[in-house]
């Protein structure tokens, strides 16, 4: 009898479990994997099973001090500061190749630690390699300017790195978040102290191991798993940190800003959202509906740019609501490694309870529950797709970021009404419009106040497209040319000739 070889998903899961089982998971400081000074560790769980995956060293103030010192030393060292732009390009390309060669393993670790389905994790890990390649191309294009003068002077600017960058990332798509932060900072010549989220930090550790294998000078990247109020706050407050880049909730983003005043370090923030996804009656409804469901169910709605407010023109509201609900019902929840699973669990019991409280608030406020609302029977922090229709934009479920697979369908009359309601939010990260009318499409994207817009699609990304928020969705931009400014500073020079 021949035994069938394991499927690619089973093989990736076995590889990930083998890596997770290699104890211990430590802090990366100055090129060495070390225990926390306190010796403390914390647990990381599999959200699909609620079982312990492993324990991880817990960074606190003393570890932050050591990592910041290592990052400073690496920043000053000629091995990094005097590296030619082309060598830096090659360094980032080596990282890209390394990441690409480990996509199945990174994806499987992410699925186990975060709970996202393997298909989603694979797409995220695949995007990481392209992000490193995108920034590899920038290394030789971080340009200063020459400024016109009367000929008796030469005036020019230099764009220089900021120095030591503290980077705090969330748990929702950790491998992607860590890749964006590393690649952007390194291409501009900075060094990094990254604090992954306590709820899902394993791919940040594995990614750092892979990066170490590419011979990046020690201390250029440092990784400190730990908790927000201790390790995160210590990094945000640290006098030796030149910039803090934070991705997470708006409430914590505001705290990071307050902490960063200690030395007025530069701050960029990528925060929450309540994105409007506007569907006019003339749209290609098949595509609009499938995409609307994908954007609120993808990663169980734990995506800052998710289209959680679906504005539908009155004449097609009922039809679209019904079709969205039946499409969302096909999003089968279950084992993240099963081929037919589309929806994974939420990250934690706390997050599940929070999402449930919003589902309760939606029902109490009189919105019509079209789909969902049934408790999950079994282990794992699952919440099945939940659709409310005839929602009023002022309701709590339409105003607050839920970070779960919960959609508010809101009717609108015409173009002006769609824009008015779409902009009635404290957030402004992303938005989309669906219509076959080209003029209307462009007028509406111009009028919507958000940092990333789509016409007849939602959620697609390219590293060359800037990403960031209007209003309380953040400060600064990631990706694109704008992100180079966010990791450099200008020095202007006058020469008397
Ligand atoms: P979420 O609500 O999505 O968990 P958070 O904003 O709480 O997002 O967390 C995002 C990241 O911010 C995590 O790495 C977390 O540890 C960190 N964090 C939480 N609180 C603080 C804080 N007071 N200072 C700095 N970082 C923090």
Coordinates of C-alpha atoms and ligand atoms in Angstrom, one line a residue:
X1 CA 0.0 0.0 0.0
X2 CA 1.4 3.4 -0.9
X3 CA 0.9 6.3 1.5
X4 CA -0.3 9.5 -0.2
X5 CA 2.2 12.4 0.2
X6 CA 1.0 15.2 2.4
X7 CA -0.9 18.0 0.7
X8 CA 1.0 21.3 0.4
X9 CA -1.1 22.7 3.2
X10 CA -0.3 19.8 5.5
X11 CA 3.4 20.0 4.6
X12 CA 3.4 23.7 5.4
X13 CA 1.6 23.2 8.6
X14 CA 4.1 20.4 9.7
X15 CA 7.0 22.7 8.9
X16 CA 5.4 25.6 10.8
X17 CA 4.7 23.4 13.8
X18 CA 8.3 22.1 13.8
X19 CA 9.6 25.6 13.8
X20 CA 7.2 26.7 16.6
X21 CA 8.3 23.7 18.6
X22 CA 11.9 24.7 18.5
X23 CA 12.0 26.5 21.8
X24 CA 12.6 29.2 22.9
X25 CA 11.3 32.2 20.9
X26 CA 13.5 35.1 22.0
X27 CA 14.2 38.8 21.4
X28 CA 16.5 39.8 18.6
X29 CA 18.9 42.5 19.9
X30 CA 22.2 43.5 18.1
X31 CA 22.2 40.3 16.0
X32 CA 21.7 37.9 19.0
X33 CA 18.6 36.0 20.0
X34 CA 18.4 36.6 23.8
X35 CA 16.1 36.1 26.7
X36 CA 14.4 39.1 28.3
X37 CA 16.4 40.8 31.0
X38 CA 13.5 39.9 33.4
X39 CA 13.5 36.3 32.2
X40 CA 9.7 36.7 31.6
X41 CA 7.8 35.0 28.9
X42 CA 4.2 35.0 27.7
X43 CA 1.9 32.6 25.9
X44 CA 0.8 32.8 22.3
X45 CA -2.3 30.8 21.4
X46 CA -3.8 29.4 18.2
X47 CA -7.1 31.3 17.9
X48 CA -8.7 28.5 15.9
X49 CA -8.2 25.9 18.7
X50 CA -7.5 28.1 21.8
X51 CA -4.5 25.8 22.4
X52 CA -1.1 27.1 23.5
X53 CA 1.4 27.3 20.6
X54 CA 4.5 28.3 22.5
X55 CA 5.9 30.8 24.9
X56 CA 7.8 34.0 23.8
X57 CA 10.3 36.2 25.6
X58 CA 8.6 39.3 26.9
X59 CA 10.5 42.6 26.3
X60 CA 10.2 45.4 28.8
X61 CA 12.0 48.7 29.4
X62 CA 15.5 47.2 29.9
X63 CA 15.3 45.2 26.7
X64 CA 14.0 48.3 24.8
X65 CA 17.1 50.2 26.2
X66 CA 19.4 47.5 24.9
X67 CA 17.7 47.2 21.5
X68 CA 17.7 51.0 21.0
X69 CA 21.4 51.1 21.9
X70 CA 22.1 48.3 19.4
X71 CA 20.1 50.0 16.7
X72 CA 22.0 53.3 17.3
X73 CA 25.3 51.5 17.1
X74 CA 24.3 49.8 13.8
X75 CA 23.0 53.2 12.5
X76 CA 26.4 54.9 13.1
X77 CA 28.5 51.9 11.9
X78 CA 30.0 52.3 8.4
X79 CA 28.8 48.8 7.6
X80 CA 25.3 50.3 7.4
X81 CA 25.7 54.1 7.2
X82 CA 28.3 54.0 4.4
X83 CA 26.7 51.2 2.5
X84 CA 26.3 52.3 -1.1
X85 CA 22.7 52.6 -2.4
X86 CA 23.3 49.7 -4.8
X87 CA 24.6 47.5 -2.0
X88 CA 21.5 48.4 0.0
X89 CA 19.3 47.4 -3.1
X90 CA 21.1 44.1 -3.2
X91 CA 20.6 43.6 0.6
X92 CA 16.8 44.2 0.2
X93 CA 16.6 41.9 -2.9
X94 CA 18.3 39.1 -0.9
X95 CA 15.6 39.6 1.8
X96 CA 12.9 39.4 -0.9
X97 CA 14.3 36.2 -2.3
X98 CA 14.6 34.7 1.1
X99 CA 11.0 35.6 1.9
X100 CA 9.8 34.3 -1.4
X101 CA 11.5 30.9 -0.8
X102 CA 9.7 30.7 2.6
X103 CA 6.2 31.8 1.6
X104 CA 4.4 28.5 2.5
X105 CA 6.2 28.3 5.9
X106 CA 5.6 32.0 6.8
X107 CA 1.9 31.6 5.7
X108 CA 1.5 28.5 7.8
X109 CA 3.0 30.1 10.9
X110 CA 0.7 33.1 10.4
X111 CA -2.3 30.9 10.1
X112 CA -1.5 29.1 13.3
X113 CA -0.7 32.2 15.3
X114 CA -3.3 34.6 13.9
X115 CA -6.0 32.1 12.8
X116 CA -6.3 33.5 9.2
X117 CA -7.1 30.9 6.5
X118 CA -4.1 29.6 4.8
X119 CA -5.2 31.1 1.4
X120 CA -5.3 34.6 3.0
X121 CA -1.9 34.1 4.8
X122 CA -0.3 32.9 1.5
X123 CA -1.5 36.0 -0.3
X124 CA -0.1 38.2 2.4
X125 CA 3.3 36.4 2.6
X126 CA 3.5 36.6 -1.2
X127 CA 2.9 40.3 -1.1
X128 CA 5.8 40.7 1.3
X129 CA 8.4 39.6 -1.2
X130 CA 7.2 42.2 -3.6
X131 CA 7.3 44.9 -0.9
X132 CA 11.0 44.2 -0.3
X133 CA 11.6 44.3 -4.1
X134 CA 9.7 47.6 -4.4
X135 CA 11.7 49.3 -1.7
X136 CA 14.9 47.7 -3.1
X137 CA 14.3 49.8 -6.1
X138 CA 14.0 53.0 -4.1
X139 CA 17.4 52.7 -2.4
X140 CA 19.2 54.5 -5.3
X141 CA 16.4 57.0 -5.8
X142 CA 16.2 58.8 -2.5
X143 CA 17.0 62.1 -4.1
X144 CA 17.8 65.6 -2.9
X145 CA 17.1 68.7 -5.0
X146 CA 19.0 71.6 -6.5
X147 CA 17.4 75.0 -5.7
X148 CA 17.6 77.8 -8.2
X149 CA 19.8 80.7 -7.1
X150 CA 21.4 83.9 -8.6
X151 CA 24.6 82.1 -9.6
X152 CA 26.7 83.3 -6.7
X153 CA 25.5 80.4 -4.6
X154 CA 24.8 76.7 -5.0
X155 CA 21.8 75.6 -2.9
X156 CA 20.9 71.9 -2.6
X157 CA 19.2 69.5 -0.3
X158 CA 20.2 66.1 0.9
X159 CA 17.6 63.5 2.0
X160 CA 19.0 61.7 5.0
X161 CA 17.8 58.9 7.1
X162 CA 16.1 59.7 10.4
X163 CA 18.1 57.2 12.5
X164 CA 16.6 54.7 14.9
X165 CA 13.0 53.9 14.0
X166 CA 10.7 52.3 16.6
X167 CA 7.9 50.4 14.8
X168 CA 4.8 49.1 16.6
X169 CA 2.6 46.7 14.6
X170 CA -0.7 45.0 15.2
X171 CA -1.8 41.4 15.1
X172 CA -4.1 41.5 12.1
X173 CA -1.6 40.7 9.2
X174 CA 1.7 40.6 11.1
X175 CA 4.0 39.3 8.4
X176 CA 2.8 42.0 6.0
X177 CA 3.0 44.8 8.6
X178 CA 6.6 43.7 9.6
X179 CA 7.7 43.6 6.0
X180 CA 6.3 47.1 5.2
X181 CA 7.9 48.6 8.2
X182 CA 11.3 46.9 7.8
X183 CA 11.5 47.5 4.0
X184 CA 10.6 51.2 4.1
X185 CA 12.9 52.0 7.0
X186 CA 15.9 50.0 5.7
X187 CA 15.7 51.4 2.1
X188 CA 16.2 54.9 3.5
X189 CA 19.2 53.8 5.6
X190 CA 17.5 53.7 9.0
X191 CA 17.8 51.0 11.7
X192 CA 14.8 49.4 13.4
X193 CA 13.4 48.3 16.7
X194 CA 10.2 46.4 15.9
X195 CA 7.6 45.6 18.5
X196 CA 5.1 43.0 17.1
X197 CA 1.8 42.6 18.8
X198 CA 1.6 40.2 21.8
X199 CA -1.3 38.4 20.2
X200 CA 0.5 37.3 17.1
X201 CA 4.3 37.8 16.9
X202 CA 5.6 34.6 15.5
X203 CA 6.0 35.6 11.9
X204 CA 7.9 38.7 12.9
X205 CA 10.3 36.4 14.7
X206 CA 10.6 34.0 11.8
X207 CA 10.9 36.9 9.3
X208 CA 13.7 38.4 11.4
X209 CA 15.5 35.0 11.4
X210 CA 15.3 34.9 7.6
X211 CA 16.6 38.4 7.4
X212 CA 19.5 37.5 9.7
X213 CA 20.4 34.8 7.3
X214 CA 21.0 37.4 4.5
X215 CA 24.0 38.9 6.4
X216 CA 22.4 42.2 7.3
X217 CA 24.8 43.9 9.7
X218 CA 23.9 43.1 13.4
X219 CA 21.6 45.6 15.0
X220 CA 20.1 47.0 11.8
X221 CA 16.9 45.2 12.8
X222 CA 15.9 44.3 16.3
X223 CA 12.7 42.6 17.3
X224 CA 11.0 42.9 20.7
X225 CA 7.9 40.8 21.3
X226 CA 6.1 42.2 24.3
X227 CA 3.0 44.1 25.5
X228 CA 1.8 47.5 24.5
X229 CA 1.7 49.4 27.8
X230 CA 5.2 48.2 28.7
X231 CA 7.4 47.5 25.7
X232 CA 5.3 49.6 23.2
X233 CA 5.1 52.6 25.5
X234 CA 8.9 52.3 26.4
X235 CA 9.7 52.5 22.7
X236 CA 7.3 55.4 22.0
X237 CA 8.7 57.4 25.0
X238 CA 12.4 56.5 24.4
X239 CA 14.8 59.4 24.1
X240 CA 17.1 57.4 21.8
X241 CA 14.4 56.7 19.2
X242 CA 14.2 59.2 16.3
X243 CA 10.9 58.1 14.8
X244 CA 7.9 56.0 15.8
X245 CA 5.7 54.3 13.2
X246 CA 2.6 52.9 14.7
X247 CA -0.2 50.8 13.1
X248 CA -3.1 49.9 15.3
X249 CA -6.2 51.4 17.0
X250 CA -6.9 55.2 17.0
X251 CA -7.0 55.2 20.8
X252 CA -3.6 53.7 21.1
X253 CA -2.3 55.9 18.3
X254 CA -3.2 59.0 20.3
X255 CA -1.3 57.6 23.3
X256 CA 1.7 57.0 21.1
X257 CA 1.6 60.6 20.0
X258 CA 1.5 61.8 23.7
X259 CA 4.4 59.5 24.5
X260 CA 6.4 60.6 21.5
X261 CA 6.5 64.2 22.9
X262 CA 9.3 63.1 25.3
X263 CA 11.8 64.0 22.6
X264 CA 9.5 65.1 19.8
X265 CA 10.4 62.1 17.7
X266 CA 8.8 62.0 14.3
X267 CA 5.5 60.1 14.2
X268 CA 3.6 58.3 11.5
X269 CA 0.3 56.6 12.3
X270 CA -1.9 54.1 10.4
X271 CA -5.1 53.8 12.4
X272 CA -8.7 52.7 12.3
X273 CA -11.3 53.2 9.6
X274 CA -15.0 52.8 8.7
X275 CA -14.6 52.7 5.0
X276 CA -17.5 53.6 2.7
X277 CA -18.0 51.3 -0.3
X278 CA -20.6 53.1 -2.5
X279 CA -22.6 51.1 -5.0
X280 CA -24.7 53.0 -7.6
X281 CA -27.6 51.4 -9.4
X282 CA -25.7 51.4 -12.7
X283 CA -22.8 49.3 -11.3
X284 CA -21.7 45.8 -12.3
X285 CA -23.6 44.3 -9.4
X286 CA -22.0 40.8 -9.7
X287 CA -18.6 42.2 -9.2
X288 CA -19.7 44.8 -6.7
X289 CA -21.4 42.2 -4.5
X290 CA -18.7 39.6 -4.6
X291 CA -16.1 42.3 -3.7
X292 CA -18.2 43.9 -1.0
X293 CA -18.4 40.5 0.7
X294 CA -14.7 39.8 0.3
X295 CA -13.8 43.2 1.8
X296 CA -15.8 42.8 5.0
X297 CA -15.2 39.0 5.4
X298 CA -11.6 38.8 4.4
X299 CA -9.4 38.1 7.4
X300 CA -12.7 38.1 9.4
X301 CA -13.0 41.8 9.0
X302 CA -9.8 42.4 10.9
X303 CA -8.4 44.8 8.3
X304 CA -8.1 48.5 8.8
X305 CA -9.2 49.4 5.3
X306 CA -12.2 46.9 5.2
X307 CA -15.3 48.2 3.5
X308 CA -17.6 48.0 6.5
X309 CA -20.2 50.6 5.4
X310 CA -21.8 49.5 2.2
X311 CA -23.8 52.4 0.7
X312 CA -26.3 51.1 -1.8
X313 CA -28.6 53.3 -4.0
X314 CA -32.1 53.1 -2.7
X315 CA -33.6 51.6 -5.8
X316 CA -31.4 48.5 -5.5
X317 CA -31.0 48.3 -1.7
X318 CA -33.2 45.3 -1.1
X319 CA -31.8 43.3 -4.0
X320 CA -28.2 44.0 -3.1
X321 CA -28.8 43.3 0.6
X322 CA -30.3 39.9 -0.2
X323 CA -27.5 39.0 -2.6
X324 CA -24.8 40.2 -0.2
X325 CA -26.3 38.1 2.5
X326 CA -26.5 35.0 0.4
X327 CA -22.9 35.5 -0.9
X328 CA -21.6 36.1 2.7
X329 CA -23.4 32.9 3.8
X330 CA -21.0 31.0 1.5
X331 CA -18.1 32.2 3.6
X332 CA -17.6 28.9 5.5
X333 CA -15.8 29.2 8.8
X334 CA -13.5 26.5 10.1
X335 CA -10.0 25.0 10.2
X336 CA -7.8 27.7 8.6
X337 CA -5.8 24.9 6.8
X338 CA -8.9 23.3 5.2
X339 CA -9.2 24.0 1.5
X340 CA -12.9 25.0 1.7
X341 CA -12.4 27.4 4.6
X342 CA -12.9 31.0 3.8
X343 CA -13.3 32.5 7.2
X344 CA -10.9 32.0 10.2
X345 CA -11.5 32.9 13.8
X346 CA -11.0 36.4 15.4
X347 CA -7.7 36.9 17.1
X348 CA -8.9 36.4 20.8
X349 CA -11.8 35.8 23.1
X350 CA -11.7 39.5 23.9
X351 CA -12.0 40.5 20.3
X352 CA -14.8 38.0 19.8
X353 CA -16.7 39.4 22.7
X354 CA -16.2 43.0 21.5
X355 CA -17.6 42.1 18.1
X356 CA -20.6 40.4 19.8
X357 CA -21.3 43.5 21.7
X358 CA -21.5 45.4 18.5
X359 CA -23.8 42.8 17.0
X360 CA -26.0 43.3 20.1
X361 CA -25.9 47.1 19.7
X362 CA -26.9 46.8 16.0
X363 CA -30.0 44.7 17.0
X364 CA -30.9 47.1 19.8
X365 CA -30.6 50.1 17.5
X366 CA -33.2 48.7 15.1
X367 CA -31.0 47.8 12.2
X368 CA -32.3 44.7 10.3
X369 CA -30.2 41.6 10.9
X370 CA -30.1 39.9 7.5
X371 CA -27.4 37.3 8.2
X372 CA -25.6 36.0 11.3
X373 CA -26.2 36.6 14.9
X374 CA -25.7 32.9 15.8
X375 CA -23.1 31.9 18.4
X376 CA -20.3 29.6 17.2
X377 CA -20.5 26.1 18.5
X378 CA -17.1 24.8 19.3
X379 CA -13.6 25.8 20.1
X380 CA -12.0 28.9 18.4
X381 CA -13.0 32.5 18.5
X382 CA -15.2 32.4 15.4
X383 CA -17.9 34.9 14.5
X384 CA -19.8 34.1 11.3
X385 CA -20.5 36.8 8.7
X386 CA -23.1 39.2 10.0
X387 CA -25.0 41.6 7.7
X388 CA -27.3 44.5 8.9
X389 CA -29.3 46.4 6.3
X390 CA -31.4 49.6 6.3
X391 CA -28.8 50.9 8.7
X392 CA -28.7 54.6 9.6
X393 CA -25.3 56.1 9.2
X394 CA -25.4 57.6 12.7
X395 CA -25.9 54.2 14.4
X396 CA -23.0 53.0 16.5
X397 CA -22.4 50.0 14.2
X398 CA -21.9 52.4 11.3
X399 CA -19.7 54.8 13.2
X400 CA -17.3 52.7 15.3
X401 CA -14.6 50.3 14.0
X402 CA -15.8 46.8 14.8
X403 CA -12.8 44.8 13.4
X404 CA -15.0 41.7 12.8
X405 CA -17.0 40.3 9.8
X406 CA -19.9 42.7 10.4
X407 CA -21.4 44.8 7.6
X408 CA -23.7 47.8 7.7
X409 CA -25.7 48.3 4.5
X410 CA -26.9 51.9 4.3
X411 CA -29.3 53.2 1.6
X412 CA -28.5 56.5 -0.2
X413 CA -30.5 58.7 -2.7
X414 CA -28.0 60.2 -5.1
X415 CA -24.4 61.3 -5.6
X416 CA -24.6 64.1 -3.1
X417 CA -26.2 62.0 -0.5
X418 CA -23.6 59.2 -0.9
X419 CA -20.7 61.6 -0.5
X420 CA -22.4 63.4 2.5
X421 CA -23.0 60.1 4.3
X422 CA -19.7 58.6 3.2
X423 CA -17.8 61.5 4.8
X424 CA -19.9 61.5 8.0
X425 CA -17.2 59.6 9.9
X426 CA -14.3 60.5 12.1
X427 CA -12.1 58.2 9.9
X428 CA -10.8 58.5 6.4
X429 CA -8.5 55.6 5.4
X430 CA -10.1 54.2 2.3
X431 CA -13.2 54.3 0.2
X432 CA -14.6 52.9 -3.1
X433 CA -17.3 53.7 -5.7
X434 CA -19.0 51.3 -8.1
X435 CA -20.6 52.8 -11.2
X436 CA -20.4 52.6 -15.0
X437 CA -20.6 56.4 -15.2
X438 CA -16.9 57.6 -15.6
X439 CA -17.6 61.2 -14.7
X440 CA -19.6 60.3 -11.6
X441 CA -16.8 57.9 -10.5
X442 CA -14.2 60.5 -10.6
X443 CA -16.4 63.2 -9.0
X444 CA -17.2 60.9 -6.1
X445 CA -13.6 59.8 -5.4
X446 CA -12.6 63.4 -5.4
X447 CA -15.3 64.3 -2.9
X448 CA -14.7 61.4 -0.5
X449 CA -12.3 62.2 2.2
X450 CA -9.9 59.2 2.4
X451 CA -6.3 58.4 1.7
X452 CA -6.8 55.4 -0.7
X453 CA -9.7 55.2 -3.2
X454 CA -10.9 52.6 -5.6
X455 CA -13.2 52.7 -8.6
X456 CA -15.0 49.4 -9.4
X457 CA -12.8 47.4 -7.1
X458 CA -11.9 47.4 -3.4
X459 CA -8.9 46.4 -1.3
X460 CA -6.5 45.7 -4.2
X461 CA -3.0 47.0 -3.4
X462 CA 0.2 47.9 -5.1
X463 CA 3.3 49.0 -3.1
X464 CA 3.6 52.0 -5.3
X465 CA 0.2 53.3 -4.1
X466 CA 0.4 55.5 -1.0
X467 CA -1.6 54.3 1.9
X468 CA -2.7 56.3 4.9
X469 CA -5.4 58.3 6.5
X470 CA -7.4 61.5 6.3
X471 CA -8.9 62.7 9.6
X472 CA -8.4 60.3 12.6
X473 CA -7.2 57.4 10.4
X474 CA -3.6 58.6 10.7
X475 CA -0.6 60.7 10.0
X476 CA 1.7 60.3 7.0
X477 CA 1.7 57.6 4.3
X478 CA 3.1 54.2 3.9
X479 CA 4.0 52.9 0.4
X480 CA 4.7 55.0 -2.7
X481 CA 7.0 58.0 -3.0
X482 CA 5.3 59.6 0.1
X483 CA 6.6 56.8 2.3
X484 CA 10.2 57.8 1.4
X485 CA 9.6 61.2 2.9
X486 CA 8.2 59.6 6.0
X487 CA 11.5 57.8 6.7
X488 CA 13.9 60.6 5.7
X489 CA 14.6 64.2 6.6
X490 CA 15.8 67.1 4.3
X491 CA 19.0 69.0 5.0
X492 CA 19.5 72.1 2.9
X493 CA 22.9 73.4 2.1
X494 CA 24.1 76.8 0.7
X495 CA 27.6 77.1 -0.8
X496 CA 28.9 80.6 -1.4
X497 CA 30.7 80.3 -4.7
Ligands
LIG1 P1 -5.8 46.4 18.6 O1 -6.8 47.2 19.3 O2 -6.0 46.2 17.1 O3 -5.2 45.2 19.3 P2 -3.8 48.1 19.5 O4 -3.8 49.5 19.0 O5 -4.3 47.8 20.8 O6 -4.6 47.3 18.4 O7 -2.4 47.4 19.3 C1 -1.5 47.6 18.2 C2 -0.1 47.5 18.7 O8 0.0 48.6 19.7 C3 0.3 46.2 19.4 O9 1.6 45.9 19.1 C4 0.2 46.6 20.9 O10 1.0 45.9 21.7 C5 0.6 48.1 20.8 N1 0.2 48.9 22.0 C6 -0.9 48.8 22.7 N2 -0.9 49.7 23.7 C7 0.2 50.5 23.5 C8 0.7 51.6 24.2 N3 0.1 52.2 25.2 N4 1.9 52.1 23.7 C9 2.5 51.6 22.6 N5 2.0 50.5 22.0 C10 0.9 50.0 22.4

